[in-house]
Amino acid sequence: ETGVTQTPRHLVMGMTNKKSLKCEQHLGHNAMYWYKQSAKKPLELMFVYSLEERVENNSVPSRFSPECPNSSHLFLHLHTLQPEDSALYLCASSQTDRVPTGELFFGEGSRLTVL
Amino acid sequence: ILNVEQSPQSLHVQEGDSTNFTCSFPSSNFYALHWYRWETAKSPEALFVMTLNGDEKKKGRISATLNTKEGYSYLYIKGSQPEDSATYLCARNWGAGSYQLTFGKGTKLSVIP
């Protein structure tokens, strides 16, 4: 099993659809992150969960809804998205007791296209 | 809001050449600086995490230095190989205990065989 697995790798959805992105980590970490990369922009932090509690929420629109049912799984629920939400969504994990010097371990990302 | 700048945005080098690029960041309340390597269609991988002024870290042909007083870090690649082709990202932590990492836009390196 690779360290951080994201599904689906590609997703196309209409503005009225509801879909979810899934992330699973097999590294025994207890912090998980959602990052967004839009074209020609740097990676932007969206949400952080530590020990299954949300600890960061960077002014993300409510049409993005995270869920962390346990320390190994993280979801990003999507509803009524806009075309400008099309981007690469990366999940990452780290060890909480090594914040901020512990490195992040990333998945390969979910490429989202909103029509 | 932190601004992390990387230069150049992209560069092409011949196989065997050595190269370096820069990450600039605000020096106030510095805690840690991360470097990641991101190959196309793969996941970003951590290269270094640096915390102390004057830190120098090395992994094979890749090394990095850190100047926290003036707010910059250099990444060096000695004898570039085609497999070094990737985007190199740096990121600064907002402070002790913070989960926030502010990333630069990256330097895209292409090594020509």
Coordinates of N, CA and C in Angstrom, one line a residue:
Chain A
E1 N 0.9 -1.2 0.0 CA 0.0 0.0 0.0 C 0.9 1.2 0.0
T2 N 0.6 2.2 -0.9 CA 1.3 3.4 -0.9 C 0.9 4.2 0.3
G3 N 1.8 5.2 0.7 CA 1.5 5.9 2.0 C 0.2 6.7 2.0
V4 N -0.1 7.5 1.0 CA -1.3 8.3 1.0 C -2.0 8.1 -0.3
T5 N -3.2 7.6 -0.3 CA -3.9 7.2 -1.5 C -5.2 8.1 -1.6
Q6 N -5.3 8.6 -2.8 CA -6.5 9.5 -3.1 C -7.4 8.9 -4.2
T7 N -8.7 8.9 -4.0 CA -9.6 8.5 -5.0 C -10.8 9.5 -5.1
P8 N -11.3 9.7 -6.3 CA -10.8 9.3 -7.6 C -9.6 10.1 -8.0
R9 N -8.9 9.7 -9.0 CA -7.8 10.5 -9.5 C -8.3 11.6 -10.4
H10 N -9.4 11.4 -11.1 CA -10.0 12.4 -11.9 C -11.5 12.4 -11.7
L11 N -12.0 13.6 -11.7 CA -13.5 13.7 -11.5 C -14.0 14.9 -12.3
V12 N -15.1 14.6 -13.0 CA -15.7 15.7 -13.8 C -17.2 15.8 -13.2
M13 N -17.6 16.9 -12.9 CA -18.9 17.1 -12.3 C -19.6 18.4 -12.8
G14 N -20.9 18.3 -12.8 CA -21.6 19.5 -13.1 C -21.8 20.4 -11.9
M15 N -22.3 21.6 -12.1 CA -22.4 22.5 -10.9 C -23.5 22.1 -9.9
T16 N -24.4 21.3 -10.4 CA -25.4 20.9 -9.4 C -25.2 19.5 -8.8
N17 N -24.1 18.9 -9.1 CA -23.8 17.5 -8.6 C -23.3 17.6 -7.2
K18 N -23.4 16.4 -6.5 CA -22.7 16.3 -5.2 C -21.8 15.1 -5.4
K19 N -20.5 15.3 -5.0 CA -19.5 14.2 -5.1 C -18.6 14.3 -3.9
S20 N -17.8 13.3 -3.7 CA -16.8 13.4 -2.6 C -15.4 12.9 -3.1
L21 N -14.4 13.5 -2.5 CA -13.0 13.0 -2.7 C -12.6 12.3 -1.4
K22 N -11.9 11.2 -1.6 CA -11.5 10.4 -0.5 C -10.0 10.3 -0.4
C23 N -9.5 10.3 0.9 CA -8.0 10.2 1.1 C -7.8 9.2 2.2
E24 N -6.9 8.3 2.1 CA -6.5 7.3 3.1 C -5.0 7.3 3.3
Q25 N -4.6 7.3 4.5 CA -3.1 7.2 4.8 C -2.8 6.0 5.6
H26 N -1.7 5.3 5.2 CA -1.3 4.1 5.9 C 0.0 4.3 6.6
L27 N 0.3 5.5 7.1 CA 1.5 5.8 7.7 C 1.5 6.0 9.2
G28 N 0.3 5.8 9.8 CA 0.1 5.9 11.2 C 0.1 7.4 11.7
H29 N -0.1 8.3 10.8 CA -0.1 9.7 11.2 C -1.4 10.1 11.8
N30 N -1.4 11.3 12.5 CA -2.6 11.7 13.1 C -3.0 13.1 12.7
A31 N -2.4 13.7 11.7 CA -2.9 14.9 11.2 C -3.1 14.7 9.7
M32 N -4.2 15.3 9.1 CA -4.4 15.1 7.7 C -4.9 16.5 7.2
Y33 N -4.5 16.7 5.9 CA -4.7 18.1 5.3 C -5.3 17.9 3.9
W34 N -6.1 19.0 3.6 CA -6.5 19.2 2.2 C -5.9 20.4 1.7
Y35 N -5.2 20.3 0.5 CA -4.6 21.4 -0.2 C -5.2 21.5 -1.6
K36 N -5.3 22.8 -2.1 CA -5.8 23.0 -3.4 C -4.7 23.7 -4.3
Q37 N -4.6 23.2 -5.5 CA -3.7 23.9 -6.4 C -4.4 24.2 -7.7
S38 N -4.7 25.5 -7.9 CA -5.3 26.1 -9.1 C -4.1 26.4 -10.0
A39 N -4.5 26.5 -11.3 CA -3.5 26.8 -12.4 C -2.7 28.1 -12.0
K40 N -1.4 28.0 -12.1 CA -0.5 29.1 -11.9 C -0.5 29.7 -10.5
K41 N -1.0 29.0 -9.5 CA -1.1 29.4 -8.1 C -0.3 28.4 -7.3
P42 N 0.2 28.9 -6.1 CA 0.8 27.9 -5.2 C -0.2 27.1 -4.5
L43 N 0.3 26.0 -3.9 CA -0.6 25.2 -3.1 C -1.2 26.0 -2.0
E44 N -2.5 25.8 -1.8 CA -3.2 26.6 -0.8 C -3.8 25.6 0.2
L45 N -3.6 25.8 1.5 CA -4.1 25.0 2.5 C -5.6 25.3 2.7
M46 N -6.4 24.2 2.7 CA -7.9 24.4 2.9 C -8.3 24.0 4.3
F47 N -8.0 22.8 4.7 CA -8.4 22.3 6.0 C -7.3 21.4 6.6
V48 N -7.2 21.4 7.9 CA -6.4 20.5 8.7 C -7.2 19.8 9.8
Y49 N -7.0 18.5 9.9 CA -7.5 17.8 11.0 C -6.4 17.2 11.8
S50 N -6.4 17.4 13.1 CA -5.4 16.8 14.0 C -6.2 15.9 15.0
L51 N -5.8 14.7 15.1 CA -6.5 13.8 16.1 C -8.1 13.9 15.8
E52 N -8.4 13.9 14.5 CA -9.8 13.9 14.1 C -10.6 15.2 14.4
E53 N -9.9 16.2 14.9 CA -10.6 17.5 15.1 C -10.1 18.5 14.1
R54 N -11.0 19.3 13.6 CA -10.5 20.3 12.6 C -9.8 21.4 13.4
V55 N -8.6 21.7 12.9 CA -7.8 22.7 13.6 C -7.5 23.9 12.8
E56 N -7.7 23.8 11.4 CA -7.5 25.0 10.6 C -8.6 24.9 9.5
N57 N -9.1 26.1 9.2 CA -10.1 26.2 8.2 C -9.9 27.6 7.5
N58 N -9.3 27.5 6.4 CA -8.8 28.8 5.8 C -9.8 29.5 4.9
S59 N -10.9 30.0 5.5 CA -11.9 30.7 4.8 C -12.3 30.1 3.5
V60 N -12.6 28.8 3.6 CA -13.0 28.0 2.4 C -14.5 28.1 2.3
P61 N -15.0 28.3 1.0 CA -16.5 28.4 0.9 C -17.2 27.1 1.4
S62 N -18.4 27.3 1.8 CA -19.1 26.2 2.5 C -19.5 25.1 1.5
R63 N -19.3 25.3 0.2 CA -19.6 24.3 -0.8 C -18.6 23.2 -0.7
F64 N -17.5 23.4 0.0 CA -16.5 22.4 0.3 C -16.7 22.0 1.8
S65 N -16.9 20.7 2.1 CA -17.2 20.3 3.4 C -16.3 19.1 3.7
P66 N -15.4 19.2 4.7 CA -14.5 18.1 5.0 C -15.1 17.2 6.1
E67 N -14.6 16.0 6.1 CA -15.0 15.1 7.1 C -13.8 14.2 7.4
C68 N -13.6 13.9 8.7 CA -12.5 13.1 9.1 C -13.0 12.1 10.1
P69 N -13.5 10.9 9.7 CA -14.1 10.0 10.6 C -13.1 9.2 11.5
N70 N -11.9 9.1 11.1 CA -10.8 8.6 11.9 C -9.5 9.1 11.4
S71 N -8.4 8.8 12.1 CA -7.1 9.4 11.8 C -6.5 8.9 10.5
S72 N -7.1 7.8 9.9 CA -6.6 7.3 8.6 C -7.4 7.8 7.4
H73 N -8.5 8.4 7.6 CA -9.4 8.7 6.5 C -9.8 10.2 6.5
L74 N -9.8 10.8 5.3 CA -10.3 12.2 5.2 C -11.1 12.3 3.9
F75 N -12.2 13.0 4.0 CA -13.1 13.2 2.9 C -13.2 14.7 2.6
L76 N -13.5 15.0 1.3 CA -13.9 16.4 1.0 C -15.2 16.2 0.2
H77 N -16.3 16.7 0.8 CA -17.6 16.6 0.1 C -17.8 17.9 -0.7
L78 N -18.2 17.7 -1.9 CA -18.4 18.8 -2.8 C -19.8 18.9 -3.3
H79 N -20.3 20.2 -3.2 CA -21.7 20.4 -3.7 C -21.9 21.8 -4.2
T80 N -22.6 21.9 -5.3 CA -22.9 23.1 -6.0 C -21.6 23.9 -6.3
L81 N -20.6 23.2 -6.9 CA -19.4 23.9 -7.1 C -19.5 24.8 -8.3
Q82 N -18.5 25.7 -8.5 CA -18.4 26.6 -9.6 C -17.2 26.2 -10.5
P83 N -17.3 26.6 -11.8 CA -16.2 26.2 -12.7 C -14.8 26.7 -12.1
E84 N -14.7 27.8 -11.4 CA -13.4 28.2 -10.9 C -12.9 27.3 -9.8
D85 N -13.7 26.3 -9.3 CA -13.2 25.4 -8.3 C -12.5 24.2 -9.0
S86 N -12.4 24.2 -10.3 CA -11.6 23.2 -11.0 C -10.2 23.4 -10.6
A87 N -9.6 22.3 -10.2 CA -8.2 22.4 -9.6 C -7.7 21.0 -9.3
L88 N -6.5 20.9 -8.8 CA -5.9 19.6 -8.3 C -6.1 19.7 -6.8
Y89 N -6.7 18.7 -6.2 CA -6.9 18.7 -4.7 C -6.0 17.6 -4.2
L90 N -5.1 18.1 -3.3 CA -4.1 17.2 -2.7 C -4.4 16.9 -1.3
C91 N -4.2 15.7 -0.9 CA -4.3 15.3 0.5 C -2.9 15.1 1.0
A92 N -2.7 15.3 2.3 CA -1.4 15.1 2.9 C -1.6 14.7 4.4
S93 N -0.6 14.0 4.9 CA -0.6 13.7 6.3 C 0.7 14.0 7.0
S94 N 0.7 14.1 8.3 CA 1.9 14.3 9.0 C 1.7 13.8 10.5
Q95 N 2.8 13.8 11.2 CA 2.7 13.4 12.6 C 2.5 14.7 13.4
T96 N 1.4 14.7 14.2 CA 1.1 16.0 15.0 C 2.2 16.4 15.9
D97 N 2.8 15.5 16.6 CA 3.8 16.0 17.5 C 5.1 16.5 16.9
R98 N 5.1 16.5 15.5 CA 6.3 17.0 14.8 C 5.9 18.3 14.0
V99 N 4.8 18.8 14.3 CA 4.4 20.1 13.7 C 5.2 21.2 14.3
P100 N 5.8 22.1 13.6 CA 5.8 22.3 12.1 C 7.0 21.8 11.5
T101 N 7.9 21.0 12.2 CA 9.1 20.6 11.5 C 9.0 19.2 10.8
G102 N 7.9 18.5 11.1 CA 7.7 17.2 10.4 C 7.2 17.5 9.0
E103 N 7.8 16.7 8.0 CA 7.4 16.9 6.6 C 6.0 16.3 6.4
L104 N 5.4 16.9 5.3 CA 4.1 16.4 4.9 C 4.3 15.2 3.9
F105 N 3.4 14.3 4.0 CA 3.4 13.2 3.0 C 2.1 13.3 2.2
F106 N 2.3 13.5 0.9 CA 1.2 13.8 0.0 C 0.7 12.6 -0.8
G107 N -0.6 12.7 -1.2 CA -1.1 11.8 -2.2 C -0.8 12.3 -3.6
E108 N -1.3 11.6 -4.6 CA -1.0 12.1 -5.9 C -2.1 13.1 -6.4
G109 N -3.1 13.3 -5.7 CA -4.1 14.3 -6.0 C -5.3 13.8 -6.8
S110 N -6.4 14.6 -6.7 CA -7.6 14.3 -7.4 C -7.8 15.5 -8.3
R111 N -7.8 15.3 -9.6 CA -8.0 16.4 -10.6 C -9.5 16.6 -10.8
L112 N -10.0 17.7 -10.4 CA -11.4 18.0 -10.5 C -11.7 19.0 -11.6
T113 N -12.7 18.7 -12.4 CA -13.2 19.6 -13.4 C -14.6 19.9 -13.2
V114 N -15.0 21.1 -13.1 CA -16.4 21.5 -12.9 C -16.9 22.1 -14.1
L115 N -18.0 21.5 -14.7 CA -18.5 22.0 -16.0 C -19.6 23.0 -15.8
Chain B
I1 N -0.5 37.5 6.2 CA -0.3 36.6 5.1 C 1.2 36.5 4.7
L2 N 1.7 35.3 4.6 CA 3.1 35.2 4.2 C 3.2 35.2 2.7
N3 N 4.3 35.7 2.2 CA 4.6 35.6 0.7 C 5.9 34.8 0.6
V4 N 5.8 33.7 -0.1 CA 7.0 32.9 -0.4 C 7.3 33.0 -1.9
E5 N 8.4 33.5 -2.2 CA 8.8 33.7 -3.6 C 9.9 32.7 -4.1
Q6 N 9.7 32.2 -5.2 CA 10.7 31.3 -5.7 C 11.2 31.8 -7.1
S7 N 12.5 31.7 -7.3 CA 13.1 32.1 -8.6 C 14.2 31.1 -9.0
P8 N 14.4 30.9 -10.3 CA 13.5 31.3 -11.4 C 12.2 30.5 -11.4
Q9 N 11.2 30.9 -12.2 CA 10.0 30.0 -12.3 C 10.3 28.7 -13.0
S10 N 11.2 28.8 -14.0 CA 11.6 27.6 -14.7 C 13.0 27.7 -15.3
L11 N 13.6 26.6 -15.5 CA 14.9 26.6 -16.1 C 15.2 25.3 -16.8
H12 N 16.0 25.4 -17.8 CA 16.4 24.2 -18.6 C 18.0 24.1 -18.4
V13 N 18.4 22.9 -18.1 CA 19.9 22.7 -18.0 C 20.3 21.5 -18.7
Q14 N 21.5 21.4 -19.1 CA 22.0 20.2 -19.8 C 22.4 19.2 -18.7
E15 N 22.2 17.9 -19.1 CA 22.7 16.8 -18.2 C 24.1 17.1 -17.8
G16 N 24.4 16.9 -16.5 CA 25.8 17.1 -16.0 C 26.0 18.5 -15.5
D17 N 25.2 19.5 -15.8 CA 25.4 20.8 -15.3 C 24.9 20.8 -13.8
S18 N 25.5 21.7 -13.1 CA 25.0 22.0 -11.7 C 24.1 23.2 -11.8
T19 N 23.2 23.3 -10.9 CA 22.2 24.4 -10.9 C 21.8 24.8 -9.5
N20 N 21.2 25.9 -9.3 CA 20.6 26.3 -8.0 C 19.5 27.2 -8.2
F21 N 18.6 27.2 -7.3 CA 17.5 28.2 -7.3 C 17.2 28.7 -5.9
T22 N 16.3 29.7 -5.8 CA 16.2 30.5 -4.6 C 14.8 30.5 -4.1
C23 N 14.6 30.5 -2.8 CA 13.4 30.6 -2.1 C 13.5 31.8 -1.2
S24 N 12.7 32.8 -1.3 CA 12.7 34.0 -0.4 C 11.4 34.1 0.4
F25 N 11.5 34.5 1.7 CA 10.4 34.5 2.6 C 10.6 35.5 3.6
P26 N 9.5 36.0 4.3 CA 9.6 36.9 5.4 C 10.4 36.3 6.5
S27 N 11.3 37.0 7.1 CA 12.2 36.4 8.1 C 11.6 36.6 9.5
S28 N 10.6 37.4 9.7 CA 10.1 37.6 11.1 C 9.3 36.3 11.5
N29 N 9.5 36.0 12.8 CA 8.8 34.8 13.4 C 9.0 33.6 12.6
F30 N 10.2 33.4 12.1 CA 10.5 32.2 11.3 C 10.5 31.0 12.3
Y31 N 10.1 29.8 11.7 CA 10.2 28.6 12.5 C 10.8 27.5 11.7
A32 N 10.3 27.2 10.4 CA 10.8 26.1 9.6 C 10.6 26.4 8.2
L33 N 11.5 25.9 7.4 CA 11.4 26.0 5.9 C 11.5 24.6 5.3
H34 N 10.5 24.3 4.5 CA 10.4 23.0 3.8 C 10.8 23.1 2.3
W35 N 11.4 22.0 1.8 CA 11.6 21.9 0.4 C 11.0 20.5 0.0
Y36 N 10.2 20.6 -1.2 CA 9.6 19.4 -1.7 C 10.0 19.3 -3.2
R37 N 10.0 18.1 -3.7 CA 10.2 17.8 -5.1 C 9.0 17.2 -5.6
W38 N 8.5 17.7 -6.8 CA 7.2 17.2 -7.3 C 7.4 16.9 -8.8
E39 N 7.4 15.6 -9.0 CA 7.5 15.1 -10.4 C 6.1 15.1 -11.0
T40 N 6.0 15.3 -12.3 CA 4.7 15.3 -13.0 C 4.0 14.0 -12.8
A41 N 2.7 14.1 -12.5 CA 1.8 13.0 -12.2 C 2.2 12.1 -11.0
K42 N 3.0 12.7 -10.2 CA 3.3 12.0 -8.9 C 3.0 12.9 -7.7
S43 N 3.3 12.4 -6.5 CA 3.0 13.2 -5.3 C 4.2 14.0 -4.9
P44 N 4.1 15.2 -4.4 CA 5.2 15.9 -3.9 C 5.9 15.1 -2.8
E45 N 7.2 15.1 -2.8 CA 8.0 14.4 -1.8 C 8.9 15.3 -1.0
A46 N 9.0 15.2 0.3 CA 9.8 16.1 1.1 C 11.3 15.8 0.8
L47 N 12.0 16.9 0.6 CA 13.5 16.8 0.5 C 14.2 17.2 1.8
F48 N 13.8 18.4 2.3 CA 14.5 18.9 3.6 C 13.5 19.7 4.4
V49 N 13.7 19.6 5.7 CA 13.0 20.6 6.6 C 14.1 21.2 7.4
M50 N 14.2 22.6 7.3 CA 15.3 23.3 7.9 C 14.8 24.3 8.9
T51 N 15.5 24.4 10.0 CA 15.0 25.3 11.1 C 16.0 26.3 11.6
L52 N 17.3 26.0 11.5 CA 18.3 26.9 12.1 C 19.0 27.8 11.1
N53 N 19.3 29.0 11.4 CA 20.0 29.9 10.6 C 21.4 29.2 10.3
G54 N 21.8 29.2 9.0 CA 23.0 28.6 8.7 C 23.0 27.1 8.4
D55 N 21.8 26.5 8.6 CA 21.6 25.1 8.3 C 22.0 24.8 6.9
E56 N 22.6 23.6 6.8 CA 22.9 23.1 5.5 C 22.6 21.6 5.5
K57 N 21.8 21.2 4.5 CA 21.4 19.8 4.5 C 21.7 19.2 3.1
K58 N 21.9 17.9 3.1 CA 22.4 17.3 1.8 C 21.7 15.9 1.7
K59 N 21.2 15.6 0.5 CA 20.7 14.3 0.2 C 21.2 13.9 -1.2
G60 N 22.2 13.1 -1.3 CA 22.8 12.7 -2.6 C 23.4 13.9 -3.2
R61 N 23.0 14.2 -4.4 CA 23.5 15.4 -5.2 C 22.8 16.7 -4.9
I62 N 21.8 16.6 -4.1 CA 21.0 17.8 -3.8 C 21.3 18.3 -2.4
S63 N 21.5 19.6 -2.3 CA 21.8 20.2 -1.0 C 21.0 21.5 -0.8
A64 N 20.8 22.0 0.4 CA 20.1 23.2 0.6 C 20.8 24.0 1.8
T65 N 20.7 25.3 1.7 CA 21.2 26.2 2.7 C 20.1 27.1 3.2
L66 N 20.2 27.6 4.4 CA 19.2 28.5 5.0 C 19.7 29.7 5.6
N67 N 19.2 30.9 5.3 CA 19.5 32.1 6.0 C 18.2 32.7 6.5
T68 N 18.0 32.6 7.8 CA 16.7 33.0 8.4 C 16.8 34.5 8.7
K69 N 17.9 35.1 8.8 CA 18.0 36.5 9.1 C 17.6 37.4 7.9
E70 N 18.1 36.9 6.7 CA 17.7 37.7 5.5 C 16.6 37.1 4.8
G71 N 16.1 35.9 5.2 CA 14.9 35.3 4.6 C 15.1 34.7 3.2
Y72 N 16.1 33.8 3.1 CA 16.2 33.0 1.9 C 16.8 31.7 2.1
S73 N 16.6 30.8 1.2 CA 17.1 29.4 1.1 C 17.5 29.1 -0.3
Y74 N 18.7 28.5 -0.5 CA 19.1 28.0 -1.8 C 19.0 26.5 -1.9
L75 N 18.6 26.0 -3.0 CA 18.6 24.6 -3.3 C 19.6 24.4 -4.4
Y76 N 20.6 23.5 -4.2 CA 21.6 23.2 -5.2 C 21.5 21.8 -5.7
I77 N 21.7 21.6 -7.0 CA 21.7 20.2 -7.6 C 23.0 20.1 -8.4
K78 N 23.8 19.2 -7.9 CA 25.1 19.0 -8.6 C 25.0 17.9 -9.6
G79 N 25.6 18.2 -10.8 CA 25.6 17.2 -11.9 C 24.2 16.7 -12.2
S80 N 23.3 17.6 -12.7 CA 21.9 17.3 -12.9 C 21.8 16.1 -13.9
Q81 N 20.8 15.3 -13.5 CA 20.4 14.1 -14.3 C 19.0 14.3 -14.8
P82 N 18.6 13.6 -15.9 CA 17.2 13.7 -16.4 C 16.2 13.4 -15.3
E83 N 16.5 12.5 -14.4 CA 15.5 12.2 -13.4 C 15.4 13.3 -12.3
D84 N 16.2 14.3 -12.4 CA 16.0 15.4 -11.5 C 14.9 16.4 -12.0
S85 N 14.5 16.2 -13.2 CA 13.4 17.0 -13.8 C 12.2 16.9 -12.9
A86 N 11.7 18.1 -12.4 CA 10.6 18.1 -11.5 C 10.4 19.6 -11.2
T87 N 9.3 19.8 -10.4 CA 9.1 21.2 -9.8 C 9.5 21.1 -8.4
Y88 N 10.3 22.1 -8.0 CA 10.8 22.1 -6.6 C 10.1 23.2 -5.9
L89 N 9.4 22.8 -4.8 CA 8.6 23.7 -4.0 C 9.3 24.0 -2.7
C90 N 9.2 25.3 -2.2 CA 9.6 25.6 -0.9 C 8.4 26.1 -0.1
A91 N 8.4 26.0 1.2 CA 7.2 26.4 2.0 C 7.7 26.8 3.4
R92 N 7.1 27.8 3.9 CA 7.5 28.3 5.3 C 6.3 28.1 6.2
N93 N 6.7 27.6 7.4 CA 5.7 27.5 8.5 C 5.4 28.9 9.1
W94 N 4.2 29.0 9.5 CA 3.7 30.3 10.1 C 4.3 30.5 11.5
G95 N 4.7 29.4 12.2 CA 5.2 29.6 13.5 C 5.1 28.3 14.3
A96 N 5.6 28.4 15.5 CA 5.6 27.2 16.4 C 4.2 26.7 16.6
G97 N 4.0 25.4 16.4 CA 2.7 24.8 16.7 C 1.7 25.1 15.6
S98 N 2.0 25.8 14.5 CA 1.1 26.1 13.5 C 1.1 25.0 12.4
Y99 N 0.0 24.6 11.9 CA -0.1 23.7 10.8 C 0.0 24.3 9.5
Q100 N 0.1 25.6 9.5 CA 0.0 26.4 8.2 C 1.4 26.4 7.5
L101 N 1.4 25.9 6.3 CA 2.6 26.0 5.4 C 2.2 26.9 4.3
T102 N 3.0 28.0 4.0 CA 2.7 28.8 2.8 C 3.7 28.4 1.8
F103 N 3.2 28.0 0.6 CA 4.1 27.5 -0.4 C 4.4 28.6 -1.4
G104 N 5.6 28.5 -2.1 CA 5.9 29.2 -3.2 C 5.3 28.6 -4.5
K105 N 5.4 29.2 -5.6 CA 4.8 28.6 -6.8 C 5.7 27.6 -7.4
G106 N 7.0 27.5 -7.0 CA 7.8 26.4 -7.4 C 8.8 26.9 -8.5
T107 N 9.9 26.1 -8.7 CA 10.8 26.2 -9.8 C 10.7 24.9 -10.6
K108 N 10.4 25.1 -11.9 CA 10.3 23.9 -12.7 C 11.6 23.7 -13.4
L109 N 12.2 22.5 -13.1 CA 13.5 22.2 -13.7 C 13.4 21.1 -14.8
S110 N 14.0 21.4 -15.9 CA 14.0 20.4 -17.0 C 15.5 20.1 -17.3
V111 N 15.9 18.9 -17.2 CA 17.2 18.5 -17.5 C 17.3 17.8 -18.8
I112 N 18.0 18.4 -19.8 CA 18.1 17.9 -21.1 C 19.2 16.9 -21.3
P113 N 18.8 15.7 -21.8 CA 19.9 14.6 -21.9 C 20.9 15.0 -22.9

